[in-house]
Amino acid sequence: MMRRRVEEKGGAVPDQIRSVEPETGATPMSELLVAVAQSGDRQAFALLFQYYAPRLKTYMRKLGTEDAVAEELAQEAMLAVWRKAASFDPGRANAGTWIFAVARNLRIDMLRKEKRPEIDLDDPELVPDPAPRADEVMATQQSESRVRAAMCGLSAEQTEVVTLSFYEDTPHAEIAARLKIPLGTVKSRLRLAMKRIRSELGDDQP
């Protein structure tokens, strides 16, 4: 089952993790892993960790993983071995094949996360602006209506420069070039137009 999972995750089981299982004293590694699964045997797990952790790190480095990341993945893999030991089936794979498969799957998961980072739904940039309240919409509409009404009292020349400057966001120098008038004239028309608009809106402060 574990070998099939590895192949499904991205390829055949590497040759270096198909090797005949070593022995620690007279106890095969698979028996140590079974002891971890059945009774949480810490001494058995310590022996497994001592043997496999450095080999997992070397394996990760051979795959191109940076040293610090390789060490972290090796430790995470051994912790996963402790947590998932109950799913180990000695009738389907030896301890080495199973443990290296766990490590390889962790690395694949890490690479997938790096390529497709998780989206933080709480990121302020991803949160849409709240819909404006009805009273805010009405106030905005009323304000725009008053501005349009005030602009009706402007001369054609003033209306033209106000439209270009405020509605089309055209720089003053470009307005002057487009209308073929001096830059000072553009500024003067804008100043008089804004004074007239403020007066019509009841805000005639200088």
mmCIF file with all atom_site columns, C-alpha atoms in Angstrom:
data_model
loop_
_atom_site.group_PDB
_atom_site.id
_atom_site.type_symbol
_atom_site.label_atom_id
_atom_site.label_alt_id
_atom_site.label_comp_id
_atom_site.label_asym_id
_atom_site.label_entity_id
_atom_site.label_seq_id
_atom_site.pdbx_PDB_ins_code
_atom_site.Cartn_x
_atom_site.Cartn_y
_atom_site.Cartn_z
_atom_site.occupancy
_atom_site.B_iso_or_equiv
_atom_site.pdbx_formal_charge
_atom_site.auth_seq_id
_atom_site.auth_comp_id
_atom_site.auth_asym_id
_atom_site.auth_atom_id
_atom_site.pdbx_PDB_model_num
ATOM 1   C CA . MET A 1 1   ? 0.000   0.000  0.000   1.00 0.00 ? 1   MET A CA 1
ATOM 2   C CA . MET A 1 2   ? 2.771   2.431  0.940   1.00 0.00 ? 2   MET A CA 1
ATOM 3   C CA . ARG A 1 3   ? 4.739   1.665  -2.200  1.00 0.00 ? 3   ARG A CA 1
ATOM 4   C CA . ARG A 1 4   ? 1.616   2.215  -4.282  1.00 0.00 ? 4   ARG A CA 1
ATOM 5   C CA . ARG A 1 5   ? 1.020   5.569  -2.514  1.00 0.00 ? 5   ARG A CA 1
ATOM 6   C CA . VAL A 1 6   ? 4.575   6.661  -3.303  1.00 0.00 ? 6   VAL A CA 1
ATOM 7   C CA . GLU A 1 7   ? 4.157   5.794  -6.962  1.00 0.00 ? 7   GLU A CA 1
ATOM 8   C CA . GLU A 1 8   ? 0.871   7.678  -7.073  1.00 0.00 ? 8   GLU A CA 1
ATOM 9   C CA . LYS A 1 9   ? 2.550   10.735 -5.484  1.00 0.00 ? 9   LYS A CA 1
ATOM 10  C CA . GLY A 1 10  ? 5.078   11.039 -8.253  1.00 0.00 ? 10  GLY A CA 1
ATOM 11  C CA . GLY A 1 11  ? 7.031   8.026  -9.445  1.00 0.00 ? 11  GLY A CA 1
ATOM 12  C CA . ALA A 1 12  ? 8.613   4.700  -8.627  1.00 0.00 ? 12  ALA A CA 1
ATOM 13  C CA . VAL A 1 13  ? 10.260  3.952  -5.315  1.00 0.00 ? 13  VAL A CA 1
ATOM 14  C CA . PRO A 1 14  ? 13.963  5.007  -5.516  1.00 0.00 ? 14  PRO A CA 1
ATOM 15  C CA . ASP A 1 15  ? 16.489  2.172  -5.472  1.00 0.00 ? 15  ASP A CA 1
ATOM 16  C CA . GLN A 1 16  ? 18.100  3.411  -2.270  1.00 0.00 ? 16  GLN A CA 1
ATOM 17  C CA . ILE A 1 17  ? 14.898  2.784  -0.299  1.00 0.00 ? 17  ILE A CA 1
ATOM 18  C CA . ARG A 1 18  ? 14.328  -0.719 -1.653  1.00 0.00 ? 18  ARG A CA 1
ATOM 19  C CA . SER A 1 19  ? 17.382  -2.120 0.107   1.00 0.00 ? 19  SER A CA 1
ATOM 20  C CA . VAL A 1 20  ? 17.201  -5.111 2.370   1.00 0.00 ? 20  VAL A CA 1
ATOM 21  C CA . GLU A 1 21  ? 16.291  -3.972 5.825   1.00 0.00 ? 21  GLU A CA 1
ATOM 22  C CA . PRO A 1 22  ? 19.241  -3.692 8.220   1.00 0.00 ? 22  PRO A CA 1
ATOM 23  C CA . GLU A 1 23  ? 19.233  -5.132 11.704  1.00 0.00 ? 23  GLU A CA 1
ATOM 24  C CA . THR A 1 24  ? 19.943  -3.441 15.015  1.00 0.00 ? 24  THR A CA 1
ATOM 25  C CA . GLY A 1 25  ? 21.542  -6.146 17.098  1.00 0.00 ? 25  GLY A CA 1
ATOM 26  C CA . ALA A 1 26  ? 19.187  -9.070 16.652  1.00 0.00 ? 26  ALA A CA 1
ATOM 27  C CA . THR A 1 27  ? 16.065  -6.945 16.082  1.00 0.00 ? 27  THR A CA 1
ATOM 28  C CA . PRO A 1 28  ? 15.012  -6.141 12.491  1.00 0.00 ? 28  PRO A CA 1
ATOM 29  C CA . MET A 1 29  ? 13.855  -2.581 11.909  1.00 0.00 ? 29  MET A CA 1
ATOM 30  C CA . SER A 1 30  ? 10.363  -3.737 11.018  1.00 0.00 ? 30  SER A CA 1
ATOM 31  C CA . GLU A 1 31  ? 9.973   -5.283 14.465  1.00 0.00 ? 31  GLU A CA 1
ATOM 32  C CA . LEU A 1 32  ? 11.060  -2.015 16.039  1.00 0.00 ? 32  LEU A CA 1
ATOM 33  C CA . LEU A 1 33  ? 8.453   -0.158 14.008  1.00 0.00 ? 33  LEU A CA 1
ATOM 34  C CA . VAL A 1 34  ? 5.789   -2.677 15.002  1.00 0.00 ? 34  VAL A CA 1
ATOM 35  C CA . ALA A 1 35  ? 6.752   -2.165 18.645  1.00 0.00 ? 35  ALA A CA 1
ATOM 36  C CA . VAL A 1 36  ? 6.262   1.581  18.202  1.00 0.00 ? 36  VAL A CA 1
ATOM 37  C CA . ALA A 1 37  ? 2.881   0.979  16.594  1.00 0.00 ? 37  ALA A CA 1
ATOM 38  C CA . GLN A 1 38  ? 1.613   -1.481 19.191  1.00 0.00 ? 38  GLN A CA 1
ATOM 39  C CA . SER A 1 39  ? 2.891   -0.033 22.445  1.00 0.00 ? 39  SER A CA 1
ATOM 40  C CA . GLY A 1 40  ? 4.511   3.340  21.718  1.00 0.00 ? 40  GLY A CA 1
ATOM 41  C CA . ASP A 1 41  ? 7.891   1.838  22.529  1.00 0.00 ? 41  ASP A CA 1
ATOM 42  C CA . ARG A 1 42  ? 10.162  4.874  22.911  1.00 0.00 ? 42  ARG A CA 1
ATOM 43  C CA . GLN A 1 43  ? 13.373  2.859  22.968  1.00 0.00 ? 43  GLN A CA 1
ATOM 44  C CA . ALA A 1 44  ? 12.438  1.216  19.690  1.00 0.00 ? 44  ALA A CA 1
ATOM 45  C CA . PHE A 1 45  ? 11.644  4.598  18.182  1.00 0.00 ? 45  PHE A CA 1
ATOM 46  C CA . ALA A 1 46  ? 14.986  5.986  19.409  1.00 0.00 ? 46  ALA A CA 1
ATOM 47  C CA . LEU A 1 47  ? 16.784  3.204  17.548  1.00 0.00 ? 47  LEU A CA 1
ATOM 48  C CA . LEU A 1 48  ? 14.763  3.907  14.412  1.00 0.00 ? 48  LEU A CA 1
ATOM 49  C CA . PHE A 1 49  ? 15.459  7.634  14.709  1.00 0.00 ? 49  PHE A CA 1
ATOM 50  C CA . GLN A 1 50  ? 19.175  7.088  15.263  1.00 0.00 ? 50  GLN A CA 1
ATOM 51  C CA . TYR A 1 51  ? 19.441  4.961  12.159  1.00 0.00 ? 51  TYR A CA 1
ATOM 52  C CA . TYR A 1 52  ? 17.047  6.614  9.705   1.00 0.00 ? 52  TYR A CA 1
ATOM 53  C CA . ALA A 1 53  ? 17.140  10.342 10.511  1.00 0.00 ? 53  ALA A CA 1
ATOM 54  C CA . PRO A 1 54  ? 20.655  10.965 9.105   1.00 0.00 ? 54  PRO A CA 1
ATOM 55  C CA . ARG A 1 55  ? 19.905  8.773  6.090   1.00 0.00 ? 55  ARG A CA 1
ATOM 56  C CA . LEU A 1 56  ? 16.707  10.678 5.372   1.00 0.00 ? 56  LEU A CA 1
ATOM 57  C CA . LYS A 1 57  ? 18.636  13.942 5.524   1.00 0.00 ? 57  LYS A CA 1
ATOM 58  C CA . THR A 1 58  ? 21.219  12.596 3.059   1.00 0.00 ? 58  THR A CA 1
ATOM 59  C CA . TYR A 1 59  ? 18.425  11.373 0.789   1.00 0.00 ? 59  TYR A CA 1
ATOM 60  C CA . MET A 1 60  ? 16.754  14.802 0.815   1.00 0.00 ? 60  MET A CA 1
ATOM 61  C CA . ARG A 1 61  ? 20.040  16.525 0.014   1.00 0.00 ? 61  ARG A CA 1
ATOM 62  C CA . LYS A 1 62  ? 20.582  14.208 -2.952  1.00 0.00 ? 62  LYS A CA 1
ATOM 63  C CA . LEU A 1 63  ? 17.199  15.330 -4.244  1.00 0.00 ? 63  LEU A CA 1
ATOM 64  C CA . GLY A 1 64  ? 18.436  18.938 -4.234  1.00 0.00 ? 64  GLY A CA 1
ATOM 65  C CA . THR A 1 65  ? 16.983  20.084 -0.928  1.00 0.00 ? 65  THR A CA 1
ATOM 66  C CA . GLU A 1 66  ? 18.953  22.680 1.025   1.00 0.00 ? 66  GLU A CA 1
ATOM 67  C CA . ASP A 1 67  ? 20.770  21.387 4.097   1.00 0.00 ? 67  ASP A CA 1
ATOM 68  C CA . ALA A 1 68  ? 18.596  23.140 6.697   1.00 0.00 ? 68  ALA A CA 1
ATOM 69  C CA . VAL A 1 69  ? 15.380  22.131 4.942   1.00 0.00 ? 69  VAL A CA 1
ATOM 70  C CA . ALA A 1 70  ? 16.646  18.570 4.508   1.00 0.00 ? 70  ALA A CA 1
ATOM 71  C CA . GLU A 1 71  ? 17.277  18.304 8.240   1.00 0.00 ? 71  GLU A CA 1
ATOM 72  C CA . GLU A 1 72  ? 13.852  19.736 9.029   1.00 0.00 ? 72  GLU A CA 1
ATOM 73  C CA . LEU A 1 73  ? 12.141  17.336 6.647   1.00 0.00 ? 73  LEU A CA 1
ATOM 74  C CA . ALA A 1 74  ? 14.029  14.394 8.130   1.00 0.00 ? 74  ALA A CA 1
ATOM 75  C CA . GLN A 1 75  ? 12.871  15.310 11.621  1.00 0.00 ? 75  GLN A CA 1
ATOM 76  C CA . GLU A 1 76  ? 9.295   15.876 10.468  1.00 0.00 ? 76  GLU A CA 1
ATOM 77  C CA . ALA A 1 77  ? 9.352   12.529 8.697   1.00 0.00 ? 77  ALA A CA 1
ATOM 78  C CA . MET A 1 78  ? 10.452  10.708 11.839  1.00 0.00 ? 78  MET A CA 1
ATOM 79  C CA . LEU A 1 79  ? 7.757   12.451 13.862  1.00 0.00 ? 79  LEU A CA 1
ATOM 80  C CA . ALA A 1 80  ? 5.281   11.314 11.233  1.00 0.00 ? 80  ALA A CA 1
ATOM 81  C CA . VAL A 1 81  ? 6.629   7.789  11.620  1.00 0.00 ? 81  VAL A CA 1
ATOM 82  C CA . TRP A 1 82  ? 5.880   7.972  15.342  1.00 0.00 ? 82  TRP A CA 1
ATOM 83  C CA . ARG A 1 83  ? 2.353   9.245  14.719  1.00 0.00 ? 83  ARG A CA 1
ATOM 84  C CA . LYS A 1 84  ? 1.526   6.930  11.823  1.00 0.00 ? 84  LYS A CA 1
ATOM 85  C CA . ALA A 1 85  ? 3.296   3.790  12.964  1.00 0.00 ? 85  ALA A CA 1
ATOM 86  C CA . ALA A 1 86  ? -0.035  2.016  13.383  1.00 0.00 ? 86  ALA A CA 1
ATOM 87  C CA . SER A 1 87  ? -0.563  2.172  9.616   1.00 0.00 ? 87  SER A CA 1
ATOM 88  C CA . PHE A 1 88  ? 2.668   0.277  8.913   1.00 0.00 ? 88  PHE A CA 1
ATOM 89  C CA . ASP A 1 89  ? 2.039   -3.214 7.504   1.00 0.00 ? 89  ASP A CA 1
ATOM 90  C CA . PRO A 1 90  ? 5.161   -5.410 7.609   1.00 0.00 ? 90  PRO A CA 1
ATOM 91  C CA . GLY A 1 91  ? 3.471   -7.801 5.220   1.00 0.00 ? 91  GLY A CA 1
ATOM 92  C CA . ARG A 1 92  ? 3.498   -5.174 2.444   1.00 0.00 ? 92  ARG A CA 1
ATOM 93  C CA . ALA A 1 93  ? 6.775   -3.305 2.937   1.00 0.00 ? 93  ALA A CA 1
ATOM 94  C CA . ASN A 1 94  ? 9.813   -3.282 5.176   1.00 0.00 ? 94  ASN A CA 1
ATOM 95  C CA . ALA A 1 95  ? 10.460  -0.443 7.603   1.00 0.00 ? 95  ALA A CA 1
ATOM 96  C CA . GLY A 1 96  ? 12.989  1.308  5.373   1.00 0.00 ? 96  GLY A CA 1
ATOM 97  C CA . THR A 1 97  ? 10.705  1.423  2.351   1.00 0.00 ? 97  THR A CA 1
ATOM 98  C CA . TRP A 1 98  ? 7.825   2.710  4.467   1.00 0.00 ? 98  TRP A CA 1
ATOM 99  C CA . ILE A 1 99  ? 9.838   5.356  6.316   1.00 0.00 ? 99  ILE A CA 1
ATOM 100 C CA . PHE A 1 100 ? 11.482  6.712  3.158   1.00 0.00 ? 100 PHE A CA 1
ATOM 101 C CA . ALA A 1 101 ? 8.073   6.850  1.490   1.00 0.00 ? 101 ALA A CA 1
ATOM 102 C CA . VAL A 1 102 ? 6.740   8.940  4.383   1.00 0.00 ? 102 VAL A CA 1
ATOM 103 C CA . ALA A 1 103 ? 9.686   11.325 3.998   1.00 0.00 ? 103 ALA A CA 1
ATOM 104 C CA . ARG A 1 104 ? 9.332   11.535 0.229   1.00 0.00 ? 104 ARG A CA 1
ATOM 105 C CA . ASN A 1 105 ? 5.635   12.351 0.493   1.00 0.00 ? 105 ASN A CA 1
ATOM 106 C CA . LEU A 1 106 ? 6.402   15.145 2.958   1.00 0.00 ? 106 LEU A CA 1
ATOM 107 C CA . ARG A 1 107 ? 8.866   16.634 0.496   1.00 0.00 ? 107 ARG A CA 1
ATOM 108 C CA . ILE A 1 108 ? 6.324   16.450 -2.337  1.00 0.00 ? 108 ILE A CA 1
ATOM 109 C CA . ASP A 1 109 ? 3.744   18.199 -0.147  1.00 0.00 ? 109 ASP A CA 1
ATOM 110 C CA . MET A 1 110 ? 6.274   20.918 0.682   1.00 0.00 ? 110 MET A CA 1
ATOM 111 C CA . LEU A 1 111 ? 7.062   21.491 -3.003  1.00 0.00 ? 111 LEU A CA 1
ATOM 112 C CA . ARG A 1 112 ? 3.371   21.722 -3.847  1.00 0.00 ? 112 ARG A CA 1
ATOM 113 C CA . LYS A 1 113 ? 2.821   24.339 -1.145  1.00 0.00 ? 113 LYS A CA 1
ATOM 114 C CA . GLU A 1 114 ? 5.766   26.367 -2.437  1.00 0.00 ? 114 GLU A CA 1
ATOM 115 C CA . LYS A 1 115 ? 4.364   26.357 -5.969  1.00 0.00 ? 115 LYS A CA 1
ATOM 116 C CA . ARG A 1 116 ? 0.807   27.089 -4.866  1.00 0.00 ? 116 ARG A CA 1
ATOM 117 C CA . PRO A 1 117 ? 0.949   29.096 -1.635  1.00 0.00 ? 117 PRO A CA 1
ATOM 118 C CA . GLU A 1 118 ? -2.178  29.067 0.437   1.00 0.00 ? 118 GLU A CA 1
ATOM 119 C CA . ILE A 1 119 ? -4.355  32.146 0.136   1.00 0.00 ? 119 ILE A CA 1
ATOM 120 C CA . ASP A 1 120 ? -4.918  34.067 3.315   1.00 0.00 ? 120 ASP A CA 1
ATOM 121 C CA . LEU A 1 121 ? -8.595  34.900 3.152   1.00 0.00 ? 121 LEU A CA 1
ATOM 122 C CA . ASP A 1 122 ? -8.082  37.455 5.920   1.00 0.00 ? 122 ASP A CA 1
ATOM 123 C CA . ASP A 1 123 ? -5.572  39.434 3.844   1.00 0.00 ? 123 ASP A CA 1
ATOM 124 C CA . PRO A 1 124 ? -6.958  43.012 3.795   1.00 0.00 ? 124 PRO A CA 1
ATOM 125 C CA . GLU A 1 125 ? -6.156  43.288 0.085   1.00 0.00 ? 125 GLU A CA 1
ATOM 126 C CA . LEU A 1 126 ? -8.446  40.337 -0.626  1.00 0.00 ? 126 LEU A CA 1
ATOM 127 C CA . VAL A 1 127 ? -11.343 41.583 1.470   1.00 0.00 ? 127 VAL A CA 1
ATOM 128 C CA . PRO A 1 128 ? -13.836 43.502 -0.686  1.00 0.00 ? 128 PRO A CA 1
ATOM 129 C CA . ASP A 1 129 ? -14.829 46.981 0.366   1.00 0.00 ? 129 ASP A CA 1
ATOM 130 C CA . PRO A 1 130 ? -18.089 46.987 2.315   1.00 0.00 ? 130 PRO A CA 1
ATOM 131 C CA . ALA A 1 131 ? -21.142 48.090 0.380   1.00 0.00 ? 131 ALA A CA 1
ATOM 132 C CA . PRO A 1 132 ? -21.969 51.749 1.077   1.00 0.00 ? 132 PRO A CA 1
ATOM 133 C CA . ARG A 1 133 ? -24.964 52.415 3.284   1.00 0.00 ? 133 ARG A CA 1
ATOM 134 C CA . ALA A 1 134 ? -28.128 53.772 1.688   1.00 0.00 ? 134 ALA A CA 1
ATOM 135 C CA . ASP A 1 135 ? -27.744 57.134 3.415   1.00 0.00 ? 135 ASP A CA 1
ATOM 136 C CA . GLU A 1 136 ? -24.157 57.424 2.160   1.00 0.00 ? 136 GLU A CA 1
ATOM 137 C CA . VAL A 1 137 ? -25.262 56.682 -1.406  1.00 0.00 ? 137 VAL A CA 1
ATOM 138 C CA . MET A 1 138 ? -28.011 59.288 -1.163  1.00 0.00 ? 138 MET A CA 1
ATOM 139 C CA . ALA A 1 139 ? -25.649 61.897 0.267   1.00 0.00 ? 139 ALA A CA 1
ATOM 140 C CA . THR A 1 140 ? -23.162 61.258 -2.518  1.00 0.00 ? 140 THR A CA 1
ATOM 141 C CA . GLN A 1 141 ? -25.843 61.551 -5.178  1.00 0.00 ? 141 GLN A CA 1
ATOM 142 C CA . GLN A 1 142 ? -27.123 64.791 -3.665  1.00 0.00 ? 142 GLN A CA 1
ATOM 143 C CA . SER A 1 143 ? -23.609 66.211 -3.503  1.00 0.00 ? 143 SER A CA 1
ATOM 144 C CA . GLU A 1 144 ? -22.948 65.310 -7.139  1.00 0.00 ? 144 GLU A CA 1
ATOM 145 C CA . SER A 1 145 ? -26.249 66.909 -8.156  1.00 0.00 ? 145 SER A CA 1
ATOM 146 C CA . ARG A 1 146 ? -25.342 70.115 -6.361  1.00 0.00 ? 146 ARG A CA 1
ATOM 147 C CA . VAL A 1 147 ? -21.928 70.190 -8.028  1.00 0.00 ? 147 VAL A CA 1
ATOM 148 C CA . ARG A 1 148 ? -23.462 69.667 -11.472 1.00 0.00 ? 148 ARG A CA 1
ATOM 149 C CA . ALA A 1 149 ? -25.984 72.422 -10.756 1.00 0.00 ? 149 ALA A CA 1
ATOM 150 C CA . ALA A 1 150 ? -23.197 74.740 -9.640  1.00 0.00 ? 150 ALA A CA 1
ATOM 151 C CA . MET A 1 151 ? -21.222 74.030 -12.801 1.00 0.00 ? 151 MET A CA 1
ATOM 152 C CA . CYS A 1 152 ? -24.189 75.157 -14.888 1.00 0.00 ? 152 CYS A CA 1
ATOM 153 C CA . GLY A 1 153 ? -23.373 78.700 -13.780 1.00 0.00 ? 153 GLY A CA 1
ATOM 154 C CA . LEU A 1 154 ? -19.843 78.523 -15.196 1.00 0.00 ? 154 LEU A CA 1
ATOM 155 C CA . SER A 1 155 ? -18.793 79.934 -18.520 1.00 0.00 ? 155 SER A CA 1
ATOM 156 C CA . ALA A 1 156 ? -18.053 77.521 -21.353 1.00 0.00 ? 156 ALA A CA 1
ATOM 157 C CA . GLU A 1 157 ? -14.294 78.165 -20.973 1.00 0.00 ? 157 GLU A CA 1
ATOM 158 C CA . GLN A 1 158 ? -14.398 77.486 -17.222 1.00 0.00 ? 158 GLN A CA 1
ATOM 159 C CA . THR A 1 159 ? -16.485 74.325 -17.664 1.00 0.00 ? 159 THR A CA 1
ATOM 160 C CA . GLU A 1 160 ? -13.977 73.054 -20.203 1.00 0.00 ? 160 GLU A CA 1
ATOM 161 C CA . VAL A 1 161 ? -10.922 73.409 -17.952 1.00 0.00 ? 161 VAL A CA 1
ATOM 162 C CA . VAL A 1 162 ? -12.781 72.013 -14.911 1.00 0.00 ? 162 VAL A CA 1
ATOM 163 C CA . THR A 1 163 ? -13.858 68.950 -16.918 1.00 0.00 ? 163 THR A CA 1
ATOM 164 C CA . LEU A 1 164 ? -10.359 68.328 -18.222 1.00 0.00 ? 164 LEU A CA 1
ATOM 165 C CA . SER A 1 165 ? -8.679  68.878 -14.863 1.00 0.00 ? 165 SER A CA 1
ATOM 166 C CA . PHE A 1 166 ? -11.030 67.130 -12.416 1.00 0.00 ? 166 PHE A CA 1
ATOM 167 C CA . TYR A 1 167 ? -12.964 64.609 -14.492 1.00 0.00 ? 167 TYR A CA 1
ATOM 168 C CA . GLU A 1 168 ? -10.272 63.557 -16.961 1.00 0.00 ? 168 GLU A CA 1
ATOM 169 C CA . ASP A 1 169 ? -7.332  64.146 -14.595 1.00 0.00 ? 169 ASP A CA 1
ATOM 170 C CA . THR A 1 170 ? -5.422  66.091 -17.256 1.00 0.00 ? 170 THR A CA 1
ATOM 171 C CA . PRO A 1 171 ? -2.321  68.016 -16.075 1.00 0.00 ? 171 PRO A CA 1
ATOM 172 C CA . HIS A 1 172 ? -2.537  71.799 -16.321 1.00 0.00 ? 172 HIS A CA 1
ATOM 173 C CA . ALA A 1 173 ? 0.304   72.011 -18.837 1.00 0.00 ? 173 ALA A CA 1
ATOM 174 C CA . GLU A 1 174 ? -1.414  69.490 -21.097 1.00 0.00 ? 174 GLU A CA 1
ATOM 175 C CA . ILE A 1 175 ? -4.696  71.442 -20.857 1.00 0.00 ? 175 ILE A CA 1
ATOM 176 C CA . ALA A 1 176 ? -2.865  74.577 -21.928 1.00 0.00 ? 176 ALA A CA 1
ATOM 177 C CA . ALA A 1 177 ? -1.305  72.773 -24.881 1.00 0.00 ? 177 ALA A CA 1
ATOM 178 C CA . ARG A 1 178 ? -4.589  71.158 -25.891 1.00 0.00 ? 178 ARG A CA 1
ATOM 179 C CA . LEU A 1 179 ? -6.597  74.408 -25.711 1.00 0.00 ? 179 LEU A CA 1
ATOM 180 C CA . LYS A 1 180 ? -3.688  76.466 -27.067 1.00 0.00 ? 180 LYS A CA 1
ATOM 181 C CA . ILE A 1 181 ? -3.860  78.965 -24.231 1.00 0.00 ? 181 ILE A CA 1
ATOM 182 C CA . PRO A 1 182 ? -1.229  80.100 -21.714 1.00 0.00 ? 182 PRO A CA 1
ATOM 183 C CA . LEU A 1 183 ? -0.724  77.991 -18.596 1.00 0.00 ? 183 LEU A CA 1
ATOM 184 C CA . GLY A 1 184 ? -1.579  81.033 -16.481 1.00 0.00 ? 184 GLY A CA 1
ATOM 185 C CA . THR A 1 185 ? -4.936  81.290 -18.200 1.00 0.00 ? 185 THR A CA 1
ATOM 186 C CA . VAL A 1 186 ? -5.725  77.662 -17.348 1.00 0.00 ? 186 VAL A CA 1
ATOM 187 C CA . LYS A 1 187 ? -4.957  78.264 -13.693 1.00 0.00 ? 187 LYS A CA 1
ATOM 188 C CA . SER A 1 188 ? -6.929  81.502 -13.647 1.00 0.00 ? 188 SER A CA 1
ATOM 189 C CA . ARG A 1 189 ? -10.019 79.869 -15.164 1.00 0.00 ? 189 ARG A CA 1
ATOM 190 C CA . LEU A 1 190 ? -9.805  76.994 -12.687 1.00 0.00 ? 190 LEU A CA 1
ATOM 191 C CA . ARG A 1 191 ? -9.440  79.383 -9.765  1.00 0.00 ? 191 ARG A CA 1
ATOM 192 C CA . LEU A 1 192 ? -12.461 81.439 -10.794 1.00 0.00 ? 192 LEU A CA 1
ATOM 193 C CA . ALA A 1 193 ? -14.496 78.319 -11.553 1.00 0.00 ? 193 ALA A CA 1
ATOM 194 C CA . MET A 1 194 ? -13.808 76.758 -8.154  1.00 0.00 ? 194 MET A CA 1
ATOM 195 C CA . LYS A 1 195 ? -14.639 80.045 -6.428  1.00 0.00 ? 195 LYS A CA 1
ATOM 196 C CA . ARG A 1 196 ? -17.983 80.109 -8.251  1.00 0.00 ? 196 ARG A CA 1
ATOM 197 C CA . ILE A 1 197 ? -18.725 76.456 -7.405  1.00 0.00 ? 197 ILE A CA 1
ATOM 198 C CA . ARG A 1 198 ? -17.910 76.961 -3.710  1.00 0.00 ? 198 ARG A CA 1
ATOM 199 C CA . SER A 1 199 ? -20.179 79.983 -3.662  1.00 0.00 ? 199 SER A CA 1
ATOM 200 C CA . GLU A 1 200 ? -23.050 78.031 -5.217  1.00 0.00 ? 200 GLU A CA 1
ATOM 201 C CA . LEU A 1 201 ? -22.556 75.234 -2.684  1.00 0.00 ? 201 LEU A CA 1
ATOM 202 C CA . GLY A 1 202 ? -22.607 77.696 0.211   1.00 0.00 ? 202 GLY A CA 1
ATOM 203 C CA . ASP A 1 203 ? -18.915 77.291 0.930   1.00 0.00 ? 203 ASP A CA 1
ATOM 204 C CA . ASP A 1 204 ? -17.434 80.608 -0.145  1.00 0.00 ? 204 ASP A CA 1
ATOM 205 C CA . GLN A 1 205 ? -14.407 80.456 2.140   1.00 0.00 ? 205 GLN A CA 1
ATOM 206 C CA . PRO A 1 206 ? -11.274 81.662 0.319   1.00 0.00 ? 206 PRO A CA 1
#
